[in-house]
Amino acid sequence: MFIGHFGVGLAAKKIDSKPSLGTLFIASQFIDLLWPVFLLFGLEKVQIEPGNTAMTPLNFISYPYSHSLFGVLVWAVLLGGLYYILKKNFKTSLLLGLLVISHWTLDLFTHRPDLQLLPWSDFKMGFGLWNSVALTIIVEGFIFILGAYFYLSATKSKNKKGSYGAWSLLIFLVLIYVRNVFGTPPTDTNALAIVGMFQWLLVAWAYWIDRNRKASIE
């Protein structure tokens, strides 16, 4: 899942207008922001196997630190706790922690059984939505469209940059998604990890957009 996670981050702005969209994106994509780093350092492993599922050629052999349920719960507490230390806002801290957990929950439905519950256990889960391209696009597209609607209805532009920036980000995310679904597989795992690091540019983009938008009701 890709734009579905961003959709959840967008929708969270409707729940709490205080954190920046960039912060919400960090939380909803947190474990996928960690994963490329762990991959580059050899702490986690993936293989490129076209046909592994209908939706993705990636065989996630091992990612116990970023994607096990136990690991995700730890990251959720750490991120939410750090935000609380910095901002003293329990509501937002709780929301950020839940967004981290939401990523694993959505992955549980899409992945084949490759998600560990515990880093030291071989028991893995996954309901395999990725075995159907059509169903995956429908489900993920619905989450993204709903999230975009909630974000756009919860905020309004201060200027043209806020309007053009938001719409260009939404369109760009869709274009990346189409490229991921219908494009050629990555050439090697290092290239995959490096491309994954570029997600931080989307986070920075979201911070810039939110500086040019404000809550619809203040």
XYZ file of N, CA, C and O in Angstrom:
872
model
N 0.843 -1.187 0.000
C 0.000 0.000 0.000
C 0.881 1.240 0.000
O 1.901 1.297 0.676
N 0.467 2.242 -0.781
C 1.246 3.484 -0.881
C 0.355 4.701 -0.637
O 0.390 5.311 0.421
N -0.483 5.040 -1.615
C -1.287 6.251 -1.435
C -2.342 6.071 -0.347
O -2.840 7.062 0.190
N -2.670 4.830 -0.010
C -3.610 4.609 1.089
C -3.064 5.152 2.398
O -3.794 5.761 3.190
N -1.770 4.948 2.651
C -1.152 5.467 3.871
C -1.155 6.997 3.867
O -1.414 7.626 4.900
N -0.866 7.582 2.717
C -0.927 9.038 2.625
C -2.363 9.530 2.799
O -2.607 10.595 3.363
N -3.320 8.740 2.310
C -4.723 9.094 2.492
C -5.110 9.164 3.950
O -5.854 10.060 4.372
N -4.598 8.231 4.750
C -4.878 8.249 6.187
C -4.267 9.492 6.819
O -4.887 10.151 7.670
N -3.046 9.841 6.408
C -2.412 11.057 6.920
C -3.196 12.306 6.557
O -3.360 13.215 7.384
N -3.702 12.357 5.334
C -4.526 13.493 4.909
C -5.808 13.586 5.738
O -6.202 14.664 6.196
N -6.453 12.441 5.944
C -7.715 12.418 6.681
C -7.535 12.854 8.128
O -8.452 13.426 8.735
N -6.351 12.601 8.697
C -6.114 12.931 10.108
C -6.209 14.429 10.377
O -6.460 14.841 11.507
N -6.017 15.232 9.345
C -6.127 16.688 9.516
C -7.544 17.076 9.914
O -7.759 18.107 10.557
N -8.522 16.274 9.530
C -9.917 16.516 9.896
C -10.132 16.258 11.385
O -10.994 16.877 12.016
N -9.345 15.355 11.951
C -9.477 15.011 13.361
C -8.778 16.034 14.241
O -9.293 16.422 15.293
N -7.595 16.471 13.808
C -6.798 17.412 14.599
C -6.090 18.360 13.643
O -5.229 17.944 12.866
N -6.436 19.621 13.712
C -5.871 20.605 12.783
C -4.534 21.163 13.249
O -3.870 21.878 12.500
N -4.120 20.839 14.473
C -2.899 21.445 15.020
C -1.627 20.956 14.346
O -0.779 21.764 13.975
N -1.404 19.652 14.203
C -0.143 19.221 13.575
C -0.128 19.531 12.082
O -1.162 19.520 11.413
N 1.061 19.787 11.574
C 1.223 20.009 10.142
C 0.950 18.728 9.373
O 1.120 17.622 9.886
N 0.554 18.886 8.130
C 0.371 17.723 7.268
C 1.671 16.938 7.154
O 1.656 15.711 7.073
N 2.794 17.636 7.183
C 4.083 16.947 7.137
C 4.271 16.010 8.315
O 4.754 14.892 8.167
N 3.878 16.458 9.502
C 3.973 15.627 10.701
C 3.037 14.432 10.595
O 3.398 13.305 10.977
N 1.850 14.647 10.071
C 0.896 13.550 9.893
C 1.413 12.536 8.876
O 1.222 11.329 9.041
N 2.090 13.013 7.833
C 2.688 12.106 6.849
C 3.826 11.294 7.482
O 3.975 10.101 7.196
N 4.621 11.942 8.324
C 5.694 11.201 9.004
C 5.104 10.047 9.801
O 5.606 8.920 9.757
N 4.025 10.319 10.532
C 3.418 9.285 11.371
C 2.799 8.172 10.536
O 3.029 6.987 10.789
N 2.011 8.531 9.531
C 1.309 7.508 8.746
C 2.261 6.691 7.880
O 1.972 5.546 7.533
N 3.424 7.255 7.539
C 4.407 6.556 6.707
C 5.645 6.168 7.502
O 6.649 5.762 6.903
N 5.587 6.273 8.819
C 6.804 6.188 9.628
C 7.603 4.920 9.376
O 8.817 4.960 9.167
N 6.950 3.766 9.384
C 7.724 2.532 9.249
C 8.255 2.348 7.827
O 9.271 1.669 7.622
N 7.609 2.970 6.846
C 8.145 2.929 5.486
C 9.249 3.963 5.281
O 10.011 3.880 4.314
N 9.339 4.935 6.175
C 10.467 5.859 6.158
C 11.688 5.225 6.820
O 12.829 5.508 6.440
N 11.448 4.364 7.803
C 12.546 3.653 8.455
C 13.090 2.518 7.582
O 14.301 2.265 7.559
N 12.184 1.836 6.888
C 12.552 0.620 6.169
C 13.709 0.792 5.183
O 14.644 -0.044 5.184
N 13.743 1.842 4.340
C 14.872 1.973 3.418
C 16.221 2.093 4.134
O 17.231 1.589 3.635
N 16.223 2.745 5.297
C 17.463 2.886 6.057
C 17.931 1.516 6.554
O 19.103 1.146 6.407
N 17.011 0.754 7.129
C 17.353 -0.585 7.603
C 17.794 -1.480 6.447
O 18.663 -2.343 6.611
N 17.181 -1.280 5.297
C 17.525 -2.069 4.113
C 18.956 -1.756 3.657
O 19.737 -2.664 3.364
N 19.308 -0.487 3.614
C 20.642 -0.090 3.183
C 21.724 -0.611 4.123
O 22.826 -0.959 3.682
N 21.418 -0.686 5.409
C 22.394 -1.157 6.388
C 22.361 -2.680 6.567
O 23.072 -3.221 7.420
N 21.522 -3.362 5.783
C 21.482 -4.813 5.830
C 20.766 -5.388 7.030
O 20.882 -6.589 7.306
N 20.018 -4.557 7.752
C 19.289 -5.036 8.924
C 17.997 -5.741 8.534
O 17.464 -6.546 9.313
N 17.488 -5.413 7.358
C 16.276 -6.060 6.855
C 16.510 -6.453 5.404
O 17.399 -5.888 4.738
N 15.719 -7.405 4.906
C 15.997 -7.976 3.595
C 14.743 -8.035 2.728
O 13.643 -8.313 3.216
N 14.924 -7.765 1.453
C 13.857 -7.888 0.467
C 14.480 -8.427 -0.820
O 15.661 -8.183 -1.101
N 13.723 -9.181 -1.589
C 14.157 -9.650 -2.900
C 13.160 -9.198 -3.953
O 11.958 -9.097 -3.678
N 13.663 -8.911 -5.136
C 12.808 -8.520 -6.251
C 12.453 -9.773 -7.031
O 13.314 -10.386 -7.666
N 11.191 -10.176 -6.935
C 10.708 -11.391 -7.577
C 9.417 -11.087 -8.322
O 8.328 -11.166 -7.749
N 9.496 -10.692 -9.599
C 8.279 -10.440 -10.368
C 7.316 -11.615 -10.288
O 7.715 -12.769 -10.449
N 6.050 -11.317 -9.976
C 5.054 -12.357 -9.824
C 4.875 -12.816 -8.390
O 4.043 -13.691 -8.132
N 5.646 -12.246 -7.468
C 5.504 -12.619 -6.062
C 4.069 -12.421 -5.593
O 3.505 -13.255 -4.893
N 3.487 -11.280 -5.969
C 2.037 -11.064 -5.891
C 1.650 -10.330 -7.164
O 2.515 -9.816 -7.875
N 0.373 -10.259 -7.435
C -0.074 -9.577 -8.651
C 0.243 -8.086 -8.602
O 0.432 -7.455 -9.640
N 0.336 -7.543 -7.381
C 0.475 -6.097 -7.211
C 1.916 -5.630 -7.121
O 2.252 -4.541 -7.572
N 2.783 -6.440 -6.544
C 4.162 -5.999 -6.338
C 5.137 -7.137 -6.582
O 4.835 -8.303 -6.279
N 6.322 -6.834 -7.117
C 7.345 -7.868 -7.325
C 8.237 -8.057 -6.105
O 9.221 -8.792 -6.179
N 7.914 -7.417 -4.990
C 8.801 -7.445 -3.828
C 8.457 -8.607 -2.898
O 7.305 -8.799 -2.515
N 9.476 -9.351 -2.554
C 9.354 -10.424 -1.573
C 10.019 -9.938 -0.283
O 11.242 -9.900 -0.176
N 9.210 -9.551 0.685
C 9.728 -9.018 1.945
C 10.162 -10.180 2.830
O 9.374 -10.738 3.578
N 11.422 -10.518 2.726
C 11.950 -11.688 3.418
C 11.999 -11.460 4.927
O 11.598 -12.310 5.722
N 12.500 -10.304 5.315
C 12.657 -10.020 6.739
C 12.639 -8.514 6.979
O 13.463 -7.788 6.408
N 11.699 -8.060 7.771
C 11.719 -6.655 8.238
C 11.138 -6.575 9.650
O 10.131 -5.914 9.880
N 11.834 -7.238 10.583
C 11.327 -7.358 11.945
C 11.353 -6.067 12.739
O 10.540 -5.885 13.654
N 12.280 -5.185 12.416
C 12.427 -3.962 13.211
C 11.456 -2.870 12.780
O 10.927 -2.140 13.606
N 11.209 -2.780 11.487
C 10.310 -1.728 10.999
C 8.864 -2.191 10.913
O 7.946 -1.394 11.146
N 8.630 -3.482 10.607
C 7.267 -3.899 10.267
C 6.667 -5.012 11.129
O 5.558 -5.454 10.825
N 7.367 -5.473 12.144
C 6.695 -6.410 13.051
C 5.701 -5.619 13.898
O 5.892 -4.416 14.136
N 4.649 -6.259 14.351
C 3.654 -5.562 15.162
C 4.281 -5.006 16.436
O 4.011 -3.866 16.825
N 5.135 -5.799 17.059
C 5.812 -5.324 18.266
C 6.663 -4.092 17.965
O 6.628 -3.094 18.698
N 7.419 -4.163 16.874
C 8.241 -3.022 16.492
C 7.414 -1.784 16.227
O 7.768 -0.680 16.641
N 6.295 -1.952 15.527
C 5.426 -0.823 15.209
C 4.873 -0.187 16.486
O 4.789 1.042 16.594
N 4.489 -1.008 17.452
C 3.987 -0.468 18.716
C 5.066 0.346 19.432
O 4.778 1.399 20.011
N 6.299 -0.136 19.370
C 7.405 0.610 19.980
C 7.598 1.947 19.272
O 7.732 2.997 19.917
N 7.607 1.925 17.924
C 7.777 3.178 17.178
C 6.628 4.147 17.448
O 6.834 5.363 17.535
N 5.423 3.611 17.592
C 4.261 4.463 17.868
C 4.423 5.177 19.203
O 4.158 6.391 19.319
N 4.855 4.440 20.218
C 5.059 5.042 21.542
C 6.184 6.077 21.488
O 6.065 7.167 22.064
N 7.266 5.747 20.784
C 8.400 6.670 20.714
C 8.038 7.961 19.984
O 8.363 9.065 20.446
N 7.352 7.841 18.851
C 6.992 9.039 18.095
C 5.979 9.889 18.858
O 6.135 11.108 18.970
N 4.932 9.227 19.367
C 3.939 9.959 20.139
C 4.541 10.575 21.387
O 4.237 11.727 21.740
N 5.422 9.832 22.056
C 6.070 10.350 23.262
C 6.973 11.529 22.967
O 6.999 12.507 23.716
N 7.724 11.452 21.875
C 8.605 12.561 21.495
C 7.795 13.824 21.210
O 8.168 14.925 21.638
N 6.675 13.648 20.500
C 5.839 14.813 20.199
C 5.288 15.425 21.487
O 5.225 16.651 21.625
N 4.905 14.566 22.431
C 4.360 15.078 23.691
C 5.430 15.846 24.464
O 5.146 16.903 25.052
N 6.656 15.338 24.467
C 7.746 16.034 25.152
C 7.969 17.422 24.549
O 8.200 18.407 25.268
N 7.875 17.505 23.219
C 8.146 18.767 22.532
C 6.964 19.736 22.585
O 7.146 20.951 22.726
N 5.735 19.207 22.482
C 4.568 20.073 22.316
C 3.595 20.042 23.503
O 2.700 20.896 23.566
N 3.732 19.056 24.377
C 2.826 18.923 25.531
C 1.362 18.857 25.101
O 0.481 19.453 25.711
N 1.110 18.125 24.012
C -0.254 17.995 23.483
C -0.588 16.510 23.415
O -0.146 15.800 22.510
N -1.366 16.036 24.401
C -1.644 14.608 24.486
C -2.509 14.129 23.323
O -2.289 13.047 22.779
N -3.516 14.925 22.936
C -4.412 14.504 21.859
C -3.644 14.247 20.567
O -3.824 13.203 19.923
N -2.796 15.186 20.190
C -2.035 15.016 18.963
C -1.024 13.891 19.089
O -0.813 13.120 18.144
N -0.409 13.764 20.247
C 0.555 12.683 20.476
C -0.115 11.323 20.304
O 0.444 10.414 19.672
N -1.317 11.185 20.843
C -2.067 9.936 20.696
C -2.416 9.684 19.240
O -2.291 8.559 18.735
N -2.839 10.729 18.541
C -3.190 10.594 17.127
C -1.985 10.128 16.313
O -2.105 9.232 15.465
N -0.822 10.704 16.565
C 0.375 10.316 15.817
C 0.732 8.855 16.076
O 1.105 8.122 15.153
N 0.608 8.426 17.330
C 0.865 7.024 17.639
C -0.095 6.097 16.911
O 0.314 5.054 16.385
N -1.358 6.482 16.866
C -2.359 5.663 16.175
C -2.107 5.635 14.669
O -2.363 4.622 14.006
N -1.605 6.732 14.128
C -1.285 6.754 12.700
C -0.150 5.786 12.379
O -0.165 5.115 11.337
N 0.835 5.702 13.250
C 1.914 4.731 13.058
C 1.339 3.316 13.024
O 1.666 2.512 12.146
N 0.443 3.023 13.963
C -0.171 1.694 14.034
C -1.070 1.437 12.827
O -1.164 0.303 12.338
N -1.716 2.499 12.332
C -2.611 2.334 11.179
C -1.866 1.785 9.969
O -2.437 1.068 9.140
N -0.584 2.129 9.867
C 0.201 1.648 8.727
C 0.281 0.117 8.745
O 0.065 -0.536 7.716
N 0.572 -0.452 9.904
C 0.660 -1.914 10.014
C -0.699 -2.549 9.768
O -0.807 -3.602 9.127
N -1.751 -1.906 10.249
C -3.102 -2.449 10.080
C -3.474 -2.533 8.602
O -4.005 -3.548 8.137
N -3.191 -1.481 7.853
C -3.479 -1.497 6.416
C -2.593 -2.511 5.698
O -3.049 -3.210 4.784
N -1.325 -2.581 6.091
C -0.425 -3.568 5.490
C -0.908 -4.993 5.755
O -0.728 -5.883 4.917
N -1.509 -5.210 6.907
C -2.018 -6.540 7.246
C -3.028 -7.025 6.207
O -3.040 -8.200 5.843
N -3.845 -6.113 5.703
C -4.849 -6.489 4.713
C -4.247 -6.665 3.321
O -4.713 -7.502 2.553
N -3.227 -5.897 2.995
C -2.707 -5.931 1.629
C -1.610 -6.962 1.418
O -1.569 -7.623 0.378
N -0.719 -7.122 2.383
C 0.422 -8.022 2.217
C -0.012 -9.485 2.220
O -1.021 -9.850 2.817
N 0.793 -10.331 1.585
C 0.677 -11.763 1.804
C 1.272 -12.033 3.191
O 1.833 -11.116 3.799
N 1.199 -13.244 3.716
C 1.683 -13.480 5.084
C 3.197 -13.295 5.229
O 3.975 -14.248 5.135
N 3.618 -12.044 5.408
C 5.040 -11.755 5.621
C 5.265 -10.774 6.773
O 6.397 -10.348 7.015
N 4.195 -10.414 7.489
C 4.301 -9.475 8.602
C 4.423 -10.249 9.918
O 3.517 -10.989 10.302
N 5.545 -10.064 10.583
C 5.761 -10.744 11.854
C 5.003 -10.033 12.976
O 4.870 -8.811 12.979
N 4.555 -10.817 13.946
C 3.975 -10.218 15.148
C 5.083 -9.785 16.098
O 5.021 -8.705 16.691
N 6.109 -10.621 16.219
C 7.243 -10.343 17.097
C 8.532 -10.475 16.292
O 8.646 -11.370 15.441
N 9.524 -9.635 16.539
C 10.772 -9.707 15.757
C 11.473 -11.044 15.866
O 12.180 -11.449 14.944
N 11.303 -11.733 16.990
C 12.006 -12.996 17.211
C 11.132 -14.218 16.894
O 11.511 -15.347 17.184
N 9.963 -14.001 16.296
C 9.056 -15.102 15.976
C 8.935 -15.269 14.465
O 8.991 -14.299 13.711
N 8.772 -16.507 14.026
C 8.594 -16.788 12.597
C 7.127 -16.742 12.171
O 6.821 -16.888 10.984
N 6.225 -16.558 13.133
C 4.801 -16.495 12.797
C 4.511 -15.195 12.056
O 4.823 -14.104 12.538
N 3.902 -15.307 10.876
C 3.664 -14.146 10.031
C 2.204 -14.091 9.593
O 1.549 -15.117 9.465
N 1.737 -12.861 9.337
C 0.348 -12.663 8.952
C 0.255 -11.780 7.711
O 1.174 -11.039 7.381
N -0.870 -11.836 7.049
C -1.150 -11.017 5.884
C -2.324 -11.613 5.135
O -2.362 -12.825 4.907
N -3.308 -10.784 4.792
C -4.539 -11.294 4.183
C -4.494 -11.333 2.655
O -5.407 -11.836 2.019
N -3.452 -10.747 2.050
C -3.201 -10.973 0.633
C -4.046 -10.192 -0.358
O -4.288 -10.685 -1.468
N -4.467 -8.974 -0.014
C -5.210 -8.167 -0.990
C -4.373 -7.911 -2.235
O -4.925 -7.757 -3.335
N -3.056 -7.913 -2.091
C -2.169 -7.686 -3.228
C -2.262 -8.774 -4.289
O -1.728 -8.604 -5.387
N -2.945 -9.851 -4.019
C -3.131 -10.885 -5.045
C -4.131 -10.453 -6.110
O -4.268 -11.134 -7.129
N -4.813 -9.346 -5.882
C -5.747 -8.786 -6.867
C -5.399 -7.327 -7.115
O -5.533 -6.497 -6.212
N -4.973 -7.031 -8.336
C -4.636 -5.643 -8.676
C -5.878 -4.762 -8.605
O -5.849 -3.664 -8.039
N -6.987 -5.245 -9.157
C -8.209 -4.444 -9.208
C -8.716 -4.096 -7.808
O -9.027 -2.928 -7.515
N -8.792 -5.092 -6.936
C -9.284 -4.847 -5.583
C -8.355 -3.923 -4.807
O -8.805 -3.054 -4.051
N -7.061 -4.092 -4.996
C -6.095 -3.233 -4.316
C -6.281 -1.781 -4.731
O -6.298 -0.873 -3.896
N -6.405 -1.546 -6.030
C -6.577 -0.175 -6.532
C -7.880 0.420 -6.015
O -7.935 1.599 -5.623
N -8.938 -0.374 -6.000
C -10.230 0.125 -5.521
C -10.154 0.523 -4.048
O -10.561 1.627 -3.653
N -9.616 -0.369 -3.225
C -9.548 -0.111 -1.784
C -8.613 1.057 -1.486
O -8.966 1.995 -0.757
N -7.416 1.003 -2.060
C -6.439 2.054 -1.778
C -6.881 3.391 -2.372
O -6.713 4.449 -1.756
N -7.464 3.344 -3.558
C -7.968 4.575 -4.168
C -9.071 5.202 -3.347
O -9.125 6.431 -3.186
N -9.955 4.372 -2.797
C -11.041 4.892 -1.957
C -10.489 5.586 -0.715
O -10.931 6.686 -0.345
N -9.510 4.961 -0.059
C -8.911 5.559 1.136
C -8.256 6.896 0.789
O -8.401 7.884 1.521
N -7.548 6.929 -0.333
C -6.851 8.157 -0.722
C -7.832 9.270 -1.077
O -7.665 10.411 -0.637
N -8.847 8.957 -1.854
C -9.837 9.976 -2.247
C -10.564 10.516 -1.022
O -10.778 11.732 -0.891
N -10.926 9.622 -0.108
C -11.601 10.054 1.117
C -10.678 10.940 1.949
O -11.097 11.979 2.480
N -9.410 10.542 2.061
C -8.449 11.344 2.806
C -8.242 12.711 2.192
O -8.178 13.727 2.907
N -8.140 12.762 0.862
C -7.972 14.044 0.175
C -9.179 14.942 0.411
O -9.039 16.153 0.643
N -10.374 14.353 0.363
C -11.596 15.132 0.604
C -11.597 15.714 2.023
O -11.904 16.889 2.227
N -11.245 14.881 2.995
C -11.222 15.358 4.382
C -10.195 16.474 4.566
O -10.454 17.458 5.252
N -9.026 16.320 3.949
C -7.995 17.355 4.093
C -8.438 18.670 3.454
O -8.309 19.741 4.055
N -8.955 18.583 2.241
C -9.353 19.799 1.532
C -10.551 20.476 2.188
O -10.692 21.697 2.131
N -11.409 19.686 2.835
C -12.562 20.282 3.517
C -12.190 20.818 4.897
O -12.862 21.709 5.415
N -11.109 20.282 5.484
C -10.693 20.727 6.818
C -9.773 21.935 6.772
O -9.546 22.589 7.785
N -9.240 22.225 5.587
C -8.315 23.352 5.442
C -8.736 24.234 4.266
O -9.500 23.811 3.394
N -8.223 25.431 4.267
C -8.438 26.322 3.121
C -7.156 27.097 2.848
O -6.325 27.308 3.751
N -6.988 27.514 1.631
C -5.754 28.169 1.202
C -5.648 29.573 1.752
O -6.630 30.324 1.787
N -4.446 29.943 2.164
C -4.155 31.327 2.507
C -3.814 32.129 1.253
O -3.978 33.345 1.215
N -3.332 31.416 0.238
C -2.869 32.045 -0.999
C -2.877 31.006 -2.116
O -3.278 29.856 -1.904
N -2.430 31.407 -3.287
C -2.417 30.483 -4.417
C -1.461 29.313 -4.197
O -1.703 28.200 -4.683
N -0.374 29.557 -3.467
C 0.574 28.469 -3.212
C -0.096 27.344 -2.430
O 0.191 26.163 -2.660
N -0.970 27.695 -1.507
C -1.659 26.687 -0.721
C -2.600 25.846 -1.558
O -2.768 24.646 -1.314
N -3.226 26.471 -2.556
C -4.152 25.750 -3.423
C -3.410 24.903 -4.454
O -3.638 23.687 -4.563
N -2.500 25.551 -5.189
C -1.762 24.820 -6.221
C -0.873 23.748 -5.606
O -0.715 22.658 -6.164
N -0.289 24.057 -4.453
C 0.596 23.100 -3.801
C -0.136 21.837 -3.388
O 0.354 20.721 -3.592
N -1.320 22.001 -2.806
C -2.089 20.838 -2.348
C -2.510 19.970 -3.527
O -2.347 18.737 -3.493
N -3.063 20.586 -4.552
C -3.538 19.814 -5.694
C -2.383 19.162 -6.453
O -2.504 18.029 -6.930
N -1.257 19.864 -6.561
C -0.114 19.269 -7.267
C 0.439 18.074 -6.496
O 0.848 17.076 -7.105
N 0.432 18.133 -5.152
C 0.888 16.991 -4.362
C -0.041 15.790 -4.559
O 0.423 14.655 -4.747
N -1.341 16.038 -4.521
C -2.304 14.949 -4.698
C -2.134 14.292 -6.074
O -2.126 13.058 -6.186
N -1.991 15.106 -7.095
C -1.811 14.572 -8.448
C -0.495 13.810 -8.556
O -0.421 12.734 -9.163
N 0.558 14.364 -7.953
C 1.865 13.714 -8.001
C 1.834 12.350 -7.322
O 2.404 11.382 -7.828
N 1.147 12.244 -6.194
C 1.033 10.965 -5.500
C 0.318 9.930 -6.365
O 0.704 8.757 -6.404
N -0.725 10.366 -7.066
C -1.446 9.451 -7.963
C -0.535 8.995 -9.098
O -0.522 7.808 -9.461
N 0.246 9.916 -9.664
C 1.146 9.556 -10.765
C 2.206 8.558 -10.306
O 2.536 7.605 -11.029
N 2.750 8.762 -9.105
C 3.723 7.807 -8.569
C 3.075 6.437 -8.400
O 3.669 5.400 -8.715
N 1.853 6.440 -7.895
C 1.136 5.185 -7.669
C 0.928 4.431 -8.985
O 1.166 3.218 -9.066
N 0.506 5.143 -10.020
C 0.299 4.521 -11.334
C 1.621 3.960 -11.856
O 1.672 2.848 -12.406
N 2.688 4.731 -11.655
C 4.019 4.254 -12.089
C 4.413 2.990 -11.324
O 4.960 2.042 -11.918
N 4.143 2.958 -10.034
C 4.500 1.783 -9.244
C 3.700 0.548 -9.668
O 4.223 -0.572 -9.680
N 2.435 0.762 -10.015
C 1.563 -0.359 -10.352
C 1.870 -0.899 -11.746
O 1.958 -2.121 -11.953
N 2.041 -0.008 -12.698
C 2.141 -0.435 -14.097
C 3.549 -0.299 -14.685
O 3.777 -0.704 -15.824
N 4.499 0.245 -13.912
C 5.849 0.420 -14.422
C 6.689 -0.836 -14.282
O 6.226 -1.882 -13.820
N 7.937 -0.730 -14.681
C 8.856 -1.861 -14.576
C 9.364 -1.994 -13.142
O 9.458 -1.002 -12.419
N 9.698 -3.210 -12.712
C 10.207 -3.416 -11.350
C 11.541 -2.707 -11.148
O 12.262 -2.423 -12.113
N 11.894 -2.392 -9.901
C 13.204 -1.789 -9.629
C 14.324 -2.740 -10.033
O 14.142 -3.947 -10.090
N 15.484 -2.156 -10.298
C 16.598 -2.962 -10.800
C 17.295 -3.754 -9.703
O 17.747 -4.880 -9.929
N 17.446 -3.180 -8.527
C 18.081 -3.891 -7.418
C 17.606 -3.294 -6.101
O 16.969 -2.238 -6.076
N 17.926 -3.975 -5.014
C 17.398 -3.570 -3.713
C 18.007 -2.262 -3.215
O 17.342 -1.494 -2.514
N 19.267 -1.995 -3.561
C 19.876 -0.729 -3.151
C 19.183 0.453 -3.821
O 18.930 1.482 -3.179
N 18.880 0.293 -5.107
C 18.150 1.343 -5.820
C 16.770 1.533 -5.207
O 16.288 2.665 -5.063
N 16.140 0.430 -4.833
C 14.829 0.487 -4.193
C 14.896 1.266 -2.888
O 14.042 2.113 -2.610
N 15.920 1.009 -2.084
C 16.076 1.697 -0.809
C 16.328 3.187 -1.015
O 15.770 4.033 -0.297
N 17.151 3.519 -1.997
C 17.465 4.930 -2.256
C 16.220 5.678 -2.710
O 15.947 6.797 -2.258
N 15.448 5.058 -3.592
C 14.190 5.679 -4.026
C 13.254 5.864 -2.839
O 12.580 6.883 -2.709
N 13.224 4.871 -1.944
C 12.378 4.973 -0.767
C 12.738 6.149 0.116
O 11.860 6.743 0.755
N 14.015 6.518 0.150
C 14.444 7.654 0.960
C 13.856 8.974 0.454
O 13.706 9.924 1.215
N 13.513 9.013 -0.839
C 12.953 10.235 -1.406
C 11.559 10.554 -0.876
O 11.014 11.620 -1.170
N 10.964 9.615 -0.118
C 9.680 9.921 0.504
C 9.774 11.117 1.447
O 8.772 11.790 1.707
N 10.964 11.372 1.957
C 11.147 12.531 2.833
C 10.881 13.837 2.089
O 10.503 14.848 2.699
N 11.065 13.835 0.769
C 10.741 15.036 -0.021
C 9.236 15.284 -0.013
O 8.787 16.439 -0.008
N 8.439 14.211 0.004
C 6.991 14.355 0.087
C 6.594 14.938 1.438
O 5.665 15.746 1.536
N 7.309 14.528 2.480
C 7.063 15.084 3.817
C 7.376 16.575 3.827
O 6.589 17.385 4.332
N 8.533 16.951 3.258
C 8.905 18.367 3.199
C 7.888 19.163 2.382
O 7.523 20.297 2.747
N 7.434 18.596 1.290
C 6.412 19.225 0.449
C 5.147 19.477 1.266
O 4.538 20.547 1.198
N 4.747 18.494 2.057
C 3.541 18.618 2.880
C 3.690 19.729 3.923
O 2.738 20.477 4.194
N 4.877 19.840 4.517
C 5.114 20.933 5.479
C 4.954 22.292 4.789
O 4.352 23.224 5.342
N 5.506 22.406 3.582
C 5.418 23.670 2.852
C 3.972 24.010 2.506
O 3.532 25.157 2.660
N 3.224 23.004 2.064
C 1.816 23.226 1.725
C 1.041 23.714 2.939
O 0.266 24.673 2.864
N 1.254 23.060 4.074
C 0.462 23.397 5.256
C 0.767 24.791 5.785
O -0.064 25.391 6.468
N 1.957 25.303 5.491
C 2.259 26.687 5.885
C 1.456 27.682 5.061
O 1.343 28.854 5.440
N 0.927 27.221 3.946
C 0.154 28.101 3.069
C -1.343 27.777 3.106
O -2.103 28.223 2.240
N -1.745 26.988 4.113
C -3.153 26.682 4.321
C -3.486 26.850 5.807
O -2.593 26.898 6.646
N -4.744 26.947 6.115
C -5.172 27.072 7.502
C -6.470 26.283 7.697
O -7.119 25.898 6.721
N -6.816 26.045 8.953
C -8.027 25.300 9.259
C -9.251 26.043 8.734
O -9.329 27.271 8.823
N -10.188 25.312 8.181
C -11.407 25.942 7.651
C -12.218 26.621 8.745
O -12.840 27.663 8.541
N -12.230 26.002 9.949
C -12.938 26.571 11.100
C -11.934 26.802 12.198
O -11.306 25.860 12.691
N -11.757 28.038 12.583
C -10.782 28.390 13.617
C -11.484 29.062 14.781
O -12.519 29.661 14.628
